[in-house]
Amino acid sequence: MINGIEFTIFKALSHPDLTIVTIYRSPQISVRHLCVALTEILLEISGNER
């Protein structure tokens, strides 16, 4: 959970190219807060690929 937003990632063993990502934000979390959390994750992922 990042900033009150829950991310779940499923990778299918039988289909290695298939990834399912779910995002849950409670009604108390603003859309702006959701965007900040998504930005943090994308920056972390892009930093790990370097």
XYZ file of N, CA and C in Angstrom:
150
model
N 0.850 -1.166 0.000
C 0.000 0.000 0.000
C 0.900 1.234 0.000
N 0.624 2.154 -0.883
C 1.391 3.387 -0.992
C 0.432 4.558 -0.857
N 0.675 5.414 0.121
C -0.158 6.607 0.330
C -1.641 6.273 0.426
N -1.984 5.144 1.050
C -3.378 4.764 1.221
C -4.025 4.169 -0.016
N -3.225 3.851 -1.016
C -3.730 3.275 -2.256
C -3.136 1.880 -2.402
N -3.993 0.920 -2.691
C -3.554 -0.479 -2.773
C -3.349 -0.887 -4.223
N -2.178 -1.443 -4.493
C -1.839 -1.950 -5.817
C -1.642 -3.452 -5.705
N -2.225 -4.197 -6.633
C -2.033 -5.642 -6.686
C -1.598 -5.997 -8.101
N -0.554 -6.807 -8.198
C -0.029 -7.196 -9.508
C -0.044 -8.712 -9.611
N -0.682 -9.206 -10.653
C -0.757 -10.644 -10.920
C 0.062 -10.951 -12.172
N 0.937 -11.932 -12.079
C 1.687 -12.424 -13.234
C 1.235 -13.856 -13.483
N 0.829 -14.154 -14.703
C 0.359 -15.494 -15.048
C 1.542 -16.370 -15.446
N 1.720 -17.480 -14.745
C 2.820 -18.392 -15.070
C 2.616 -19.057 -16.424
N 1.366 -19.355 -16.753
C 1.089 -20.031 -18.021
C 1.162 -19.081 -19.221
N 1.092 -17.766 -18.958
C 1.185 -16.750 -20.013
C 2.161 -15.672 -19.539
N 3.451 -15.834 -19.794
C 4.449 -14.911 -19.250
C 4.285 -13.460 -19.695
N 3.592 -13.221 -20.785
C 3.387 -11.846 -21.246
C 2.165 -11.183 -20.613
N 1.432 -11.919 -19.795
C 0.204 -11.397 -19.195
C 0.469 -10.869 -17.787
N 0.156 -9.605 -17.577
C 0.239 -8.985 -16.258
C -1.064 -8.243 -16.012
N -1.668 -8.473 -14.852
C -2.899 -7.780 -14.477
C -2.577 -6.908 -13.269
N -2.875 -5.621 -13.381
C -2.621 -4.678 -12.298
C -3.961 -4.126 -11.838
N -4.210 -4.200 -10.533
C -5.431 -3.613 -9.982
C -5.040 -2.483 -9.041
N -5.857 -1.451 -9.028
C -5.622 -0.288 -8.171
C -6.912 -0.010 -7.414
N -6.787 0.136 -6.084
C -7.949 0.490 -5.276
C -7.616 1.738 -4.479
N -8.501 2.700 -4.545
C -8.382 3.871 -3.671
C -9.725 4.048 -2.985
N -9.687 4.261 -1.702
C -10.932 4.466 -0.969
C -11.483 5.847 -1.313
N -12.762 6.079 -1.075
C -13.351 7.386 -1.373
C -12.699 8.537 -0.596
N -12.021 8.219 0.504
C -11.357 9.267 1.293
C -10.064 9.759 0.641
N -9.535 9.002 -0.313
C -8.292 9.369 -0.997
C -8.648 10.139 -2.268
N -8.064 11.324 -2.411
C -8.371 12.150 -3.585
C -7.714 11.577 -4.842
N -8.239 11.977 -5.984
C -7.666 11.550 -7.259
C -6.241 12.102 -7.378
N -6.005 13.293 -6.860
C -4.657 13.871 -6.872
C -3.688 12.971 -6.116
N -4.118 12.463 -4.985
C -3.298 11.548 -4.180
C -3.005 10.275 -4.978
N -3.993 9.799 -5.710
C -3.806 8.624 -6.565
C -2.739 8.899 -7.623
N -2.788 10.057 -8.245
C -1.809 10.412 -9.275
C -0.397 10.500 -8.701
N -0.268 11.033 -7.491
C 1.043 11.111 -6.837
C 1.590 9.709 -6.601
N 0.750 8.798 -6.123
C 1.186 7.422 -5.863
C 1.601 6.729 -7.158
N 0.836 6.921 -8.226
C 1.189 6.318 -9.517
C 2.516 6.870 -10.038
N 2.726 8.170 -9.876
C 3.980 8.786 -10.300
C 5.159 8.199 -9.540
N 4.997 8.014 -8.224
C 6.069 7.429 -7.411
C 6.428 6.031 -7.904
N 5.421 5.239 -8.209
C 5.672 3.875 -8.679
C 6.375 3.893 -10.034
N 5.905 4.726 -10.949
C 6.531 4.788 -12.270
C 7.979 5.254 -12.184
N 8.264 6.213 -11.310
C 9.642 6.671 -11.133
C 10.514 5.567 -10.545
N 9.959 4.812 -9.612
C 10.710 3.710 -9.011
C 11.005 2.625 -10.045
N 10.008 2.293 -10.848
C 10.191 1.264 -11.878
C 11.228 1.720 -12.899
N 11.115 2.952 -13.365
C 12.053 3.434 -14.384
C 13.461 3.550 -13.817
N 13.602 3.825 -12.529
C 14.917 3.880 -11.903
C 15.555 2.516 -11.786
N 14.743 1.477 -11.603
C 15.262 0.116 -11.483
C 15.696 -0.459 -12.820
N 15.204 0.087 -13.913
C 15.527 -0.446 -15.237
C 16.815 0.132 -15.796
N 17.390 1.103 -15.120
C 18.629 1.735 -15.611
C 19.826 0.922 -15.255
